[in-house]
Short mmCIF file of C-alpha atoms in Angstrom, two decimals:
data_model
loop_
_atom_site.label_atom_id
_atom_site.label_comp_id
_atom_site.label_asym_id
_atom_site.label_seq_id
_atom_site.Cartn_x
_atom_site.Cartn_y
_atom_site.Cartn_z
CA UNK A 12 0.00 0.00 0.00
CA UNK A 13 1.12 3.58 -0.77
CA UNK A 14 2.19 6.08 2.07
CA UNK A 15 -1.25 8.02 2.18
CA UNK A 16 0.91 10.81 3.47
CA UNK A 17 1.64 13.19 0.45
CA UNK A 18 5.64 12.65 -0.76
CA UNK A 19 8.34 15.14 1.31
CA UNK A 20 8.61 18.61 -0.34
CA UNK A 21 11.87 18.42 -2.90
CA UNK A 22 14.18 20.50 -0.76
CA UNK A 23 13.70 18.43 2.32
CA UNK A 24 14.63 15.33 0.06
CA UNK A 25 17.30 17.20 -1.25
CA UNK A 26 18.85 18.05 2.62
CA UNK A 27 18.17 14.62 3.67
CA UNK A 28 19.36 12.53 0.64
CA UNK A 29 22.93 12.85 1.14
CA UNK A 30 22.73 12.06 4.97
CA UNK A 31 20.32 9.04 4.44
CA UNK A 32 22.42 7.49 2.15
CA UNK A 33 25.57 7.79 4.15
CA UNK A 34 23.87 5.96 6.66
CA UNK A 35 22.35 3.27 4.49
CA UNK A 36 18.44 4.55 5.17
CA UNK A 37 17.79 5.59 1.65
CA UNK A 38 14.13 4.95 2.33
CA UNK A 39 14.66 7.85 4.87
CA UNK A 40 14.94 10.45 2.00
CA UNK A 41 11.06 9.76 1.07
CA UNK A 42 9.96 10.15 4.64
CA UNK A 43 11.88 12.98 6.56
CA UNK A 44 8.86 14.58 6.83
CA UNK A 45 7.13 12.26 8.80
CA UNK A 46 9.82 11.61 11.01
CA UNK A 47 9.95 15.52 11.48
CA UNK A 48 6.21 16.37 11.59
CA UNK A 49 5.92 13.26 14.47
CA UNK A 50 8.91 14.61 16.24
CA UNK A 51 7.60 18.39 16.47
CA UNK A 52 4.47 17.26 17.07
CA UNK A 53 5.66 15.34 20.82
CA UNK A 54 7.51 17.98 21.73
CA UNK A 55 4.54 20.29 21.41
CA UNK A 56 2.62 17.86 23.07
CA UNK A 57 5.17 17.51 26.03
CA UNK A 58 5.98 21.36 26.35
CA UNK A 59 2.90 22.75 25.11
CA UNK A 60 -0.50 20.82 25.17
CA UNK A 61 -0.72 18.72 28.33
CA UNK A 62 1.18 22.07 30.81
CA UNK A 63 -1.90 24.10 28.91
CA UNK A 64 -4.44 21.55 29.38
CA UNK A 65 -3.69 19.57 32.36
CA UNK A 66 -4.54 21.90 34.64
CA UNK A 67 -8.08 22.64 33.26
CA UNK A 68 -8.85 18.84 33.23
CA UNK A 69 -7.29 18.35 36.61
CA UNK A 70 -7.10 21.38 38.56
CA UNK A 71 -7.35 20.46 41.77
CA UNK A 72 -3.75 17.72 41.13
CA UNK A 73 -1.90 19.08 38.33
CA UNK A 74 -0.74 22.22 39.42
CA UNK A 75 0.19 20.92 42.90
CA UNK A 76 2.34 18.11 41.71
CA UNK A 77 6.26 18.87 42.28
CA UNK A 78 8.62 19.25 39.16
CA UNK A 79 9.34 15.58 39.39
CA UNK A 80 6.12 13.95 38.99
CA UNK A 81 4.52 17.05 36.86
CA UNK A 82 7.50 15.85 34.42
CA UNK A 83 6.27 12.73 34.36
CA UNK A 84 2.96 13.38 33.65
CA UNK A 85 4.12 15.18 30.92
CA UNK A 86 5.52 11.93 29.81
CA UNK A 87 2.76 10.04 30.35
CA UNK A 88 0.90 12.31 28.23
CA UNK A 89 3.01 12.15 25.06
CA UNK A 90 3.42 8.71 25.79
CA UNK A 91 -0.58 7.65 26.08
CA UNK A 92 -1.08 9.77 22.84
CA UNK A 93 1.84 8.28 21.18
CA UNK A 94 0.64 4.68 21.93
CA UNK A 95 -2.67 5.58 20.84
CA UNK A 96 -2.31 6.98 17.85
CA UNK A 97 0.10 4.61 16.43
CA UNK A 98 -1.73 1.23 17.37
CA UNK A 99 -4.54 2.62 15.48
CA UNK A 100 -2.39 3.23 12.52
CA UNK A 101 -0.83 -0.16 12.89
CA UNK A 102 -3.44 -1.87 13.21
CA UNK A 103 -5.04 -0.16 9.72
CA UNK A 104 -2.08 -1.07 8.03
CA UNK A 105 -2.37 -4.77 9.35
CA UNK A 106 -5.94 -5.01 7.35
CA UNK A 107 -5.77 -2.70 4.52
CA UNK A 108 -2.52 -3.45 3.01
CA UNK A 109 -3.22 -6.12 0.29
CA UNK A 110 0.35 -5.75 -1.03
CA UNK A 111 1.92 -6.07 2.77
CA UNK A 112 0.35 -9.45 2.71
CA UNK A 113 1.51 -10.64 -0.99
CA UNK A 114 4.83 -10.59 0.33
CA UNK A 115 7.40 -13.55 -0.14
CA UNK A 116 9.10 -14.84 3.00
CA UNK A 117 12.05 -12.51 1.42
CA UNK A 118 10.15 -9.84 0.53
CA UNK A 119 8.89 -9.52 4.08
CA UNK A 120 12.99 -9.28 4.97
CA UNK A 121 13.84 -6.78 2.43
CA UNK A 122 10.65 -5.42 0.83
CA UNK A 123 9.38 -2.13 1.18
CA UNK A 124 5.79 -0.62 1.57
CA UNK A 125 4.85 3.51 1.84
CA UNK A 126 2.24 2.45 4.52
CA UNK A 127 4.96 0.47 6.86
CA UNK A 128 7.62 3.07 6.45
CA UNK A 129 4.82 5.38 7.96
CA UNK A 130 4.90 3.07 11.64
CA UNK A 131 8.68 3.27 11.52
CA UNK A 132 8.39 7.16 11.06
CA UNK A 133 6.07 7.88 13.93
CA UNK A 134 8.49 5.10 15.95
CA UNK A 135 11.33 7.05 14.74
CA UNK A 136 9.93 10.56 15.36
CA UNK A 137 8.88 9.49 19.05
CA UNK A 138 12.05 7.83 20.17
CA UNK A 139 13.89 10.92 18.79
CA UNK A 140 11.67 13.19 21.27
CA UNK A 141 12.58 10.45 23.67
CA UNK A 142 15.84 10.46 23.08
CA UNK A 143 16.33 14.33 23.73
CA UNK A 144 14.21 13.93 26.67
CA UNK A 145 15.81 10.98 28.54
CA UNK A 146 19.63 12.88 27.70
CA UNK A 147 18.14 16.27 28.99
CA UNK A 148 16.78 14.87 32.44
CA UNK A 149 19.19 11.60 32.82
CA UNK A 150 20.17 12.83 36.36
CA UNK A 151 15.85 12.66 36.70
CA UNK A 152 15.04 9.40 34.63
CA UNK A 153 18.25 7.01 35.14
CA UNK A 154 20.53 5.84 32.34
CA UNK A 155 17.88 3.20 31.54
CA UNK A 156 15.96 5.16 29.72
CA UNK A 157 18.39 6.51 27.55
CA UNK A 158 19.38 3.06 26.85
CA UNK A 159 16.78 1.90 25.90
CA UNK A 160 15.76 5.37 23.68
CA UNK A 161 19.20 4.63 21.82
CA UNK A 162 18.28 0.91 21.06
CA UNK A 163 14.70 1.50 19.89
CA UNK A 164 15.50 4.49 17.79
CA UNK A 165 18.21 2.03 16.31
CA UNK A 166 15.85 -0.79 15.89
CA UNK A 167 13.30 0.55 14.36
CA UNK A 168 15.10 2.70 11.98
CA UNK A 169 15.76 -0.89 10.03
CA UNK A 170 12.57 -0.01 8.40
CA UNK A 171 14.41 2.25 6.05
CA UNK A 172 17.02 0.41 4.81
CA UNK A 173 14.65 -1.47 4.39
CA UNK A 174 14.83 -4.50 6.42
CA UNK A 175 12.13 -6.22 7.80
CA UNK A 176 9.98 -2.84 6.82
CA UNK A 177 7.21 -5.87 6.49
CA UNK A 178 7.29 -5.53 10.41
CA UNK A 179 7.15 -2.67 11.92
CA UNK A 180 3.32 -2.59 12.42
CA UNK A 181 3.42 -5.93 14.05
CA UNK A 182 6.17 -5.07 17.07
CA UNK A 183 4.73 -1.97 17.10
CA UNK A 184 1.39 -3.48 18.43
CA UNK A 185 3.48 -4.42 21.50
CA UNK A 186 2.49 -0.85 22.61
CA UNK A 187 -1.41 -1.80 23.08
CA UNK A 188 -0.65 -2.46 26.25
CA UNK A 189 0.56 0.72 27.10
CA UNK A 190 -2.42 3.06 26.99
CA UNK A 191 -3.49 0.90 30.07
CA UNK A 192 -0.43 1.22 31.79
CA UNK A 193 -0.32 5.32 31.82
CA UNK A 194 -4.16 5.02 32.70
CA UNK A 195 -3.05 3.02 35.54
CA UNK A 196 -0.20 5.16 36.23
CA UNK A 197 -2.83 8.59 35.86
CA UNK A 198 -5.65 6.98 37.76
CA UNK A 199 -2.51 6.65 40.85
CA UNK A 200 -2.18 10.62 40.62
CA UNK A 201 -5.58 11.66 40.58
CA UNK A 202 -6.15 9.55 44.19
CA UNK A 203 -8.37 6.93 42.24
CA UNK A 204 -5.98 4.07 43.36
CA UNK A 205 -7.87 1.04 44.40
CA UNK A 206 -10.61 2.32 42.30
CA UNK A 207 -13.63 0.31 40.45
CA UNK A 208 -12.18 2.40 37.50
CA UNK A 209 -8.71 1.43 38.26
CA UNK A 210 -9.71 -2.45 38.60
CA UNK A 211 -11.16 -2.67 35.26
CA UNK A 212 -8.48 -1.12 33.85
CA UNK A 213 -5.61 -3.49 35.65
CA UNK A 214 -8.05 -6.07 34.20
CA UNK A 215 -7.67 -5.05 30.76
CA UNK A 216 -3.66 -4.11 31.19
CA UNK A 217 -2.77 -7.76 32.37
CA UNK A 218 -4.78 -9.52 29.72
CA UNK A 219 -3.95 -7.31 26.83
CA UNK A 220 -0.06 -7.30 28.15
CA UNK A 221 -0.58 -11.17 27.89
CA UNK A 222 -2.01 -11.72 24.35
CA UNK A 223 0.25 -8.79 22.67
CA UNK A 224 3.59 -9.13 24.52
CA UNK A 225 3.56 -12.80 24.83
CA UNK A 226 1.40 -14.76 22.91
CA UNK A 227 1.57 -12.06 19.45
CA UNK A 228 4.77 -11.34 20.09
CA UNK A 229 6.66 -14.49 20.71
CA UNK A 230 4.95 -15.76 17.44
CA UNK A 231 5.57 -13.20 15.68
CA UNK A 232 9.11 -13.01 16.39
CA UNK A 233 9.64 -16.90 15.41
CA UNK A 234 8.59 -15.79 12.28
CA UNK A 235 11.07 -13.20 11.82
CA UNK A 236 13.55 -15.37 12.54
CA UNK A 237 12.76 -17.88 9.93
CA UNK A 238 12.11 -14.70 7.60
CA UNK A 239 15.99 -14.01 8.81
CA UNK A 240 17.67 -17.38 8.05
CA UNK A 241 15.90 -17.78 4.84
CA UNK A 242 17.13 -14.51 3.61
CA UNK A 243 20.50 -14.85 4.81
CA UNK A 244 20.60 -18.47 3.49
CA UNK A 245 20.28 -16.34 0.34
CA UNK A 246 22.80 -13.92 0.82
CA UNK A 247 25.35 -16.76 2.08
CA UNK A 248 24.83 -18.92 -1.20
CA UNK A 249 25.53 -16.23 -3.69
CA UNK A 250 29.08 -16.05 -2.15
CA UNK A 251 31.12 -12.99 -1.64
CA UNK A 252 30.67 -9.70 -3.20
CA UNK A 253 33.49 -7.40 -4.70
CA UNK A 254 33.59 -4.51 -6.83
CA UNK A 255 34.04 -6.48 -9.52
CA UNK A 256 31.57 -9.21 -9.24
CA UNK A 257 28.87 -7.35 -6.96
CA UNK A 258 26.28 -9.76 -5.08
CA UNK A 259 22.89 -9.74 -6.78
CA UNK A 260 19.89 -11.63 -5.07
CA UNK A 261 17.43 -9.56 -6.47
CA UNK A 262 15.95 -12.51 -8.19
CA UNK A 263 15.94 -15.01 -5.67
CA UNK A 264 14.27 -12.06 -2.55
CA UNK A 265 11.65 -11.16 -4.88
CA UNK A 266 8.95 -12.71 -6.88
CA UNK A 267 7.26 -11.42 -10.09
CA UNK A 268 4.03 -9.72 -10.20
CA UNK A 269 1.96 -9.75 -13.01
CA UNK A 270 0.37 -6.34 -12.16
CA UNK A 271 -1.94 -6.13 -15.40
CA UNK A 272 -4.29 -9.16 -14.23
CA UNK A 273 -4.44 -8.50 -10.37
CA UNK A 274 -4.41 -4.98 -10.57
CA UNK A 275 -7.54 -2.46 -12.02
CA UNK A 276 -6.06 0.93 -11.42
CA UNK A 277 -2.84 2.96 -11.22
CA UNK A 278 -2.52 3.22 -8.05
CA UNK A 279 -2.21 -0.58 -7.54
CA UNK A 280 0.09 -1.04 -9.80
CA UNK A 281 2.51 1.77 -8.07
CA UNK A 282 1.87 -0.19 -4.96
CA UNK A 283 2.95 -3.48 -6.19
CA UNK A 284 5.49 -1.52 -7.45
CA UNK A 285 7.04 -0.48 -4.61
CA UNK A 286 7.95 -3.51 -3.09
CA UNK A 287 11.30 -3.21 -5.22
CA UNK A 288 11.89 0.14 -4.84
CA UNK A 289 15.24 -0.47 -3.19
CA UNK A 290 15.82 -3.40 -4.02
CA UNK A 291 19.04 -1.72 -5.62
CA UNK A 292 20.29 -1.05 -1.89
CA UNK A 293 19.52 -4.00 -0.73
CA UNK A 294 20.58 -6.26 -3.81
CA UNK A 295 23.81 -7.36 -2.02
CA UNK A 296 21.46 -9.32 0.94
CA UNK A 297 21.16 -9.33 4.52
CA UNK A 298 24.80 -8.74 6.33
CA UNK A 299 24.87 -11.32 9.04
CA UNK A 300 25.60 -8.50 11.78
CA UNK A 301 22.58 -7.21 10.87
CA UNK A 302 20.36 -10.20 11.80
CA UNK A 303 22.59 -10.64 15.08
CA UNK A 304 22.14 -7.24 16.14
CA UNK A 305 18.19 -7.38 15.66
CA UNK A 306 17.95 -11.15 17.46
CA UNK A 307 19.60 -9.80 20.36
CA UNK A 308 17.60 -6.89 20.36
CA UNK A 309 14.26 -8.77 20.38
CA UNK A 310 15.49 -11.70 22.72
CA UNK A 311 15.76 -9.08 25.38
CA UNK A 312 12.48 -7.35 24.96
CA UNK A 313 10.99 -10.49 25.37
CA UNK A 314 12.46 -11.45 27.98
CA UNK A 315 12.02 -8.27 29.67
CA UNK A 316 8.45 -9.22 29.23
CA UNK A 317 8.32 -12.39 30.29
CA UNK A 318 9.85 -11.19 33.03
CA UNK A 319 7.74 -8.32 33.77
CA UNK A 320 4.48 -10.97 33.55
CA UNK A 321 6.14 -13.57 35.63
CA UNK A 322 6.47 -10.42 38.50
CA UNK A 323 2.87 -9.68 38.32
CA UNK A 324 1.78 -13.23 38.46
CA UNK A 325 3.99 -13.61 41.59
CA UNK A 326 1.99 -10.91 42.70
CA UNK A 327 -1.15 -12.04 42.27
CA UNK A 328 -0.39 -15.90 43.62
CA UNK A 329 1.15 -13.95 46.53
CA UNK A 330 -2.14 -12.53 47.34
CA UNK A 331 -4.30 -15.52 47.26
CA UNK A 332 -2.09 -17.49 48.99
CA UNK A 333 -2.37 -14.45 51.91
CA UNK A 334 -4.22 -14.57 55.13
CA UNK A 335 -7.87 -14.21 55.27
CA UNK A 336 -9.08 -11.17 56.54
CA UNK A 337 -9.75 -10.89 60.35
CA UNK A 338 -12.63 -10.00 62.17
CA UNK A 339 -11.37 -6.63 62.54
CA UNK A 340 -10.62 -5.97 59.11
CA UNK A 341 -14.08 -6.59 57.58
CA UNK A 342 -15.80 -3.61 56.73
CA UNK A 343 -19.24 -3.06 59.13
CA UNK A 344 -22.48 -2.39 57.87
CA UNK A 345 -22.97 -5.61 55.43
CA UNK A 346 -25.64 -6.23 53.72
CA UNK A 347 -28.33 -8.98 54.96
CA UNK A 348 -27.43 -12.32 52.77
CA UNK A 349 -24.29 -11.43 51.69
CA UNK A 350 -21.62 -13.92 51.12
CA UNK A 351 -18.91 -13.44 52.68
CA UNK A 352 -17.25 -16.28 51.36
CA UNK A 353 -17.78 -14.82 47.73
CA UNK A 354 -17.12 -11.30 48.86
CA UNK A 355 -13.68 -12.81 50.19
CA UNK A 356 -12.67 -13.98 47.08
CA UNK A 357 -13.66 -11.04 44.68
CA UNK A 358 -11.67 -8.76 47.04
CA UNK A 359 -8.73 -10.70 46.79
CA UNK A 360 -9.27 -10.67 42.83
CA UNK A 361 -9.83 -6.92 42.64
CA UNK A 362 -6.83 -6.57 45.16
CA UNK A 363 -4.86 -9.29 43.17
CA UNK A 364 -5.16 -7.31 39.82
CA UNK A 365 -4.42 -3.60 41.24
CA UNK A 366 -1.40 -5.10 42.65
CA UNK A 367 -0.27 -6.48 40.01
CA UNK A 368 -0.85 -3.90 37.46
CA UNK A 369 1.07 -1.59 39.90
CA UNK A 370 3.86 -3.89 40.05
CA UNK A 371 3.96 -3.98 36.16
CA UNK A 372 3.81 -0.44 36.71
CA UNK A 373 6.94 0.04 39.14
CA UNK A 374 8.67 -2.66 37.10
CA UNK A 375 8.59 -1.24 33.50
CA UNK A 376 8.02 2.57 34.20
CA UNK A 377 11.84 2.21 36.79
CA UNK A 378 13.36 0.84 33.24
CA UNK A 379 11.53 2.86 30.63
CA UNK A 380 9.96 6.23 31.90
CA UNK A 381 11.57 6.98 35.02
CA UNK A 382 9.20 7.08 36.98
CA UNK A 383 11.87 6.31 40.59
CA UNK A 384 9.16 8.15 43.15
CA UNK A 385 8.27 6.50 46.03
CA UNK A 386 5.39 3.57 45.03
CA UNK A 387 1.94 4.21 45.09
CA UNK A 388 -0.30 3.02 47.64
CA UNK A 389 -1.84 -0.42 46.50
CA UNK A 390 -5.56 -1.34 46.23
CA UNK A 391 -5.03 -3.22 49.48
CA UNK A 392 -3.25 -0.52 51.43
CA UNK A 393 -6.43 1.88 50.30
CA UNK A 394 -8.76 -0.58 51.59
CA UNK A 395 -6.96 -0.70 54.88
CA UNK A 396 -6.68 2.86 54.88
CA UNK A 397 -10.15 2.89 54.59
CA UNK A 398 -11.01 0.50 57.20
CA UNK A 399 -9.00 2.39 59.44
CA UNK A 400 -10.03 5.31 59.04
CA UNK A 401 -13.48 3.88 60.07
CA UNK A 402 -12.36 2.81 63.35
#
């Protein structure tokens, strides 16, 4: 599918051209102006938007937040919209993109769409904001996050070269989680913690975390790998390359299209197209570092989220397998015919999910936003609170 964003004006290509090409992103030269336009439009979020309209959503917790955690807001924000926006995109792009899902097991490693290169320009635009961000307030955030700015903006750049363009809408949809998690994280601010809101929304963060981080993701990344070896198989069987006798796997990456019978307009055609577009730059096949560098790059994130769920199952195993509540603890006034048996049991749920959604919470925002204030106050320390307070 064609970028539906209109082509970068000629003097941006021409500024950009030279630059992409040095660094082997010649894809890059058609969409500077995404990267740019996604890049501006964070920071204006982050520095303009949420300081201006923060306070008239939440006036009575916005404006008496300290510098630290009114930073992090600001964060949040760019990051919830961010997550957002782009999941919707992806997911658009997953469905709509007939010639995305044409593709050869090749063609998926070194084939290029308009409509994928878009993802990896809002990715690229956003890590670039987050980039600048996590270098101007390291002292604030930790050296984490500007790790792990410097490896995503590096990952996901690929999608220029292009390599494995075919997936950047898929690892992007790791990120439906996190709309849930800065809801969680916003709910904590705004004194909702422990919250019928807050519950429903742990719900839907440790299930969606689940099915897109583990179950999507660990499939889809066997695929890439076999995408991976088959291409470099490729690339290893034509042999070395020299300036004499240059590498050519053009032929074996990418299969014909007979565009006149599956295609009934133009703009198909130029879509079908486009697949090849660089295959010139990418003739010579897949260098081996390459391949290494993105393995290891998506063996950790998985693990990191593996390890992440395993946390906030420990959590929630720890809780159930806590003592019952004691006389004293039970809230008075219940109603006549209520089971307390049953009432047990759902509190420990609701408690066993707000827990573990704020570990997730601690665990992932410490690495990747920061966020090093003292924890929040559980769903169980709010009920105690509560009970307490009642005494």
């Amino acid at each position: 599918m064609l970028d539906p964003v209109p082509p970068a004006p000629e003097w941006l290509r021409e500024i950009v051209r030279p630059w992409a090409l040095r660094f082997n992103l010649p894809a890059l030269t058609d969409h500077s102006h995404e990267v740019a336009a996604s890049f501006i439009g964070y920071l204006l979020i982050h520095y303009v938007v949420s300081p201006w309209l923060s306070p008239k959503l939440f006036p009575r917790h916005y404006p008496n937040l300290n510098k630290r955690t009114r930073l992090n807001w600001d964060v949040h924000v760019v990051s919830l919209v961010q997550s957002t926006f782009i999941n919707a995109v992806a997911l658009w792009v997953l469905f709509t993109d007939d010639e995305r899902k044409s593709m050869s097991s090749g063609e998926r490693v070194l084939g290029y769409t308009g409509s994928c290169a878009l993802i990896s320009s809002l990715a690229v635009g956003y890590f670039i904001y987050d980039l600048i961000v996590s270098t101007i307030y390291v002292k604030m955030f930790g050296i984490g996050m500007l790790f792990h700015a410097i490896s995503a903006l590096w990952v996901f750049s690929f999608g220029f070269r292009p390599f494995v363009n075919f997936y950047a809408p898929v690892f992007i949809l790791y990120e439906l989680s996190s709309p849930f998690l800065n809801i969680h994280w916003f709910l904590d601010k705004v004194n909702m913690t422990g919250s019928n809101l807050q519950w429903y929304n742990g719900m839907a963060l440790l299930v969606v975390f689940f099915c897109c981080r583990l179950l999507w993701g660990t499939w889809q990344s066997a695929l890439v790998y076999i995408d991976m070896f088959n291409a470099l198989q490729h690339t290893w069987s034509a042999g070395p390359s020299s300036p004499l006798n240059p590498v050519d796997i053009t032929a074996q990456i990418f299969q014909a299209r007979d565009d006149g019978s599956v295609c009934i307009n133009e703009a198909c055609v130029r879509a079908n197209a486009e697949i090849i577009k660089y295959s010139n730059y990418t003739a010579g096949g897949v260098p081996t570092w390459l391949v290494a560098t993105y393995v290891t790059s998506n063996l950790i994130l998985n693990g990191l989220n593996y390890y992440w769920f395993s946390k906030m199952i420990e959590t929630v195993m720890k809780r159930f397998r806590g003592p019952a509540k004691t006389e004293t603890e039970k809230v008075p006034s219940e109603k006549p015919g209520h089971n307390k048996e049953n009432s047990t049991v759902e509190d420990l749920a609701q408690q066993a999910v707000l827990d573990a959604a704020d570990k997730l919470n601690r665990e992932e925002g410490s690495l990747f936003l920061g966020d090093n204030e003292q924890p929040v106050a559980s769903g169980v320390d709010s009920g105690l609170s509560d009970v307490r307070n009642r005494k």
